[in-house]
């Protein structure tokens, strides 16, 4: 069993082994003002771990400049050769899986099994991207003109700005970066302020992979700091694509600013994921899936299950099972054996959870279990018992994403009402149905069913594999990352018409002169 000390080293976590060079004093002030520091904290105890320099405006500008310069050569490297650096990255991630997982636990507070799962997700997307590097297919279409060929080619886009969130501090970065690199783009990464060490470790491993593969390491840049640092990526014309993961309010700021300069945006914003449970559902399987999706990661996934819409015939039986399982969940220091739920990221998350539960009570909700803080980890460490609340209606608080482990249970009598309730939220990321009735499953997946980017059958809303496209509709922002053909967002398409005849026929049969 590993217990947390003040320093990550006390855990056996070796940031230096991963290339993380902590700073103990401020770097010198720059022309644009004094350099500020970014403190890495752990939500496990609320203690400060290490300090890293925050990027100044000048640093961000220089990073974008280096990425833009590196792009000029990188775009001409054959895609399979670009894949070599991603393949090497996968090897390094595999070699450092445990260390990286521990850093993720330390900074994001998720349990080691989930933290290592996140590192595995990085390895998986790297493997996907290596394969993709030989499959950036364009189409050939029949031309309407004799002696002509019509085709599409895909080209690298340029510099991709990646803005990522604390809760998946490494996987979401890798979805973007592995794919962007094989597509021939260069990357400037602005990670969450909460996870600077994890970011430094990944950045260092990628640059090492680049050097070992004979590639210019400037293809990847890291900038650290507050939202202001991200805003510089958003506003800079040299950044062709801004891929941002975070809250809906963040997306509302990013999208119009990128659009104003005709840049591209890929948004993965909030979710308020629901699951419908029909009378035919296997309740044992359903309960297990619900507990992982709703309470796992302390409810801090964008794919966390937040709304359970259950048929009136089975609602009592299911809630009873869930309550029993919730009461057995061990909440505590994620490094401790048997713990399944770690801390909330910070005081803000804790306060938001309390406010949501209070409002749910005002709305007539009945607390089944959970919601209480568990003391004894430090004043600045926020551990809560995951909560289940039975709601009489889908009130505003249920329609709002609260990034904490609250599961609202709603009841339905007819299937159309269940679908309507399910879709009656502004977000559209992930969804699920638990049923053994094929008709119900198909109706949920049909055009008039779930309106989300992810719709599952007999699987929870969280824990997607990298092979599929990941993202959602409505306020979730519409972007797709990770597998399938998401790579197209990282490239530009050219349509080419080639005339190999000695005539010059015009399209649409036009005669000109
Ligand atoms: C996120 O919470 O931003 O599907 C990403 C999942 C993970 C990714 C979550 N593979 O839950």
Short mmCIF file of N, CA, C and O and ligand atoms in Angstrom, two decimals, residues 121 167-168 172 175 245 268 300-303 403 461-465 470, ligand 1:
data_model
loop_
_atom_site.label_atom_id
_atom_site.label_comp_id
_atom_site.label_asym_id
_atom_site.label_seq_id
_atom_site.Cartn_x
_atom_site.Cartn_y
_atom_site.Cartn_z
N UNK A 121 -5.25 4.04 -22.52
CA UNK A 121 -6.01 4.71 -23.57
C UNK A 121 -5.05 5.49 -24.49
O UNK A 121 -5.25 5.57 -25.70
N UNK A 167 -9.62 16.28 -15.74
CA UNK A 167 -10.16 14.96 -15.39
C UNK A 167 -9.62 13.84 -16.26
O UNK A 167 -9.56 12.69 -15.82
N UNK A 168 -9.25 14.16 -17.50
CA UNK A 168 -8.52 13.20 -18.34
C UNK A 168 -7.26 13.91 -18.81
O UNK A 168 -7.14 14.31 -19.96
N UNK A 172 -6.99 12.61 -23.25
CA UNK A 172 -7.57 13.53 -24.24
C UNK A 172 -6.46 14.23 -25.03
O UNK A 172 -6.57 14.45 -26.24
N UNK A 175 -5.37 11.67 -27.64
CA UNK A 175 -6.30 11.52 -28.77
C UNK A 175 -5.98 12.56 -29.84
O UNK A 175 -5.97 12.28 -31.02
N UNK A 245 -11.29 20.91 -24.78
CA UNK A 245 -12.11 20.06 -23.92
C UNK A 245 -12.34 20.80 -22.63
O UNK A 245 -11.38 21.29 -22.01
N UNK A 268 -15.22 19.61 -27.23
CA UNK A 268 -15.74 18.48 -26.46
C UNK A 268 -16.08 19.07 -25.10
O UNK A 268 -15.21 19.21 -24.24
N UNK A 300 -16.46 12.59 -12.07
CA UNK A 300 -15.77 13.68 -12.77
C UNK A 300 -15.31 13.29 -14.17
O UNK A 300 -14.20 13.60 -14.58
N UNK A 301 -16.15 12.56 -14.87
CA UNK A 301 -15.90 12.32 -16.29
C UNK A 301 -16.93 13.13 -17.05
O UNK A 301 -18.05 13.30 -16.59
N UNK A 302 -16.57 13.55 -18.26
CA UNK A 302 -17.60 14.20 -19.07
C UNK A 302 -18.65 13.18 -19.47
O UNK A 302 -19.76 13.53 -19.81
N UNK A 303 -18.29 11.90 -19.39
CA UNK A 303 -19.23 10.83 -19.74
C UNK A 303 -19.95 10.24 -18.52
O UNK A 303 -20.69 9.26 -18.65
N UNK A 403 -20.31 18.76 -11.95
CA UNK A 403 -19.17 17.85 -12.12
C UNK A 403 -18.81 17.19 -10.80
O UNK A 403 -17.77 17.46 -10.19
N UNK A 461 -22.57 4.84 -19.60
CA UNK A 461 -22.29 5.97 -20.50
C UNK A 461 -20.81 6.30 -20.61
O UNK A 461 -20.38 6.95 -21.55
N UNK A 462 -20.02 5.86 -19.61
CA UNK A 462 -18.59 6.22 -19.60
C UNK A 462 -17.76 5.04 -20.08
O UNK A 462 -18.27 3.94 -20.27
N UNK A 463 -16.47 5.32 -20.26
CA UNK A 463 -15.55 4.24 -20.57
C UNK A 463 -15.54 3.84 -22.03
O UNK A 463 -15.44 2.65 -22.36
N UNK A 464 -15.62 4.83 -22.92
CA UNK A 464 -15.60 4.52 -24.35
C UNK A 464 -14.23 4.02 -24.79
O UNK A 464 -13.21 4.39 -24.23
N UNK A 465 -14.23 3.17 -25.81
CA UNK A 465 -12.98 2.72 -26.42
C UNK A 465 -12.50 3.78 -27.39
O UNK A 465 -13.31 4.56 -27.90
N UNK A 470 -15.36 10.07 -30.72
CA UNK A 470 -15.80 10.49 -29.38
C UNK A 470 -16.21 11.96 -29.42
O UNK A 470 -15.44 12.82 -29.83
C1 LIG B 1 -13.65 12.91 -20.60
O1 LIG B 1 -14.21 12.73 -19.52
O2 LIG B 1 -13.35 14.07 -21.01
O3 LIG B 1 -15.34 7.44 -22.29
C2 LIG B 1 -13.19 11.81 -21.49
C3 LIG B 1 -14.70 7.75 -21.27
C4 LIG B 1 -13.22 7.98 -21.44
C5 LIG B 1 -12.95 9.38 -21.87
C6 LIG B 1 -13.62 10.45 -21.05
N1 LIG B 1 -12.71 7.06 -22.41
O4 LIG B 1 -15.21 7.87 -20.18
#
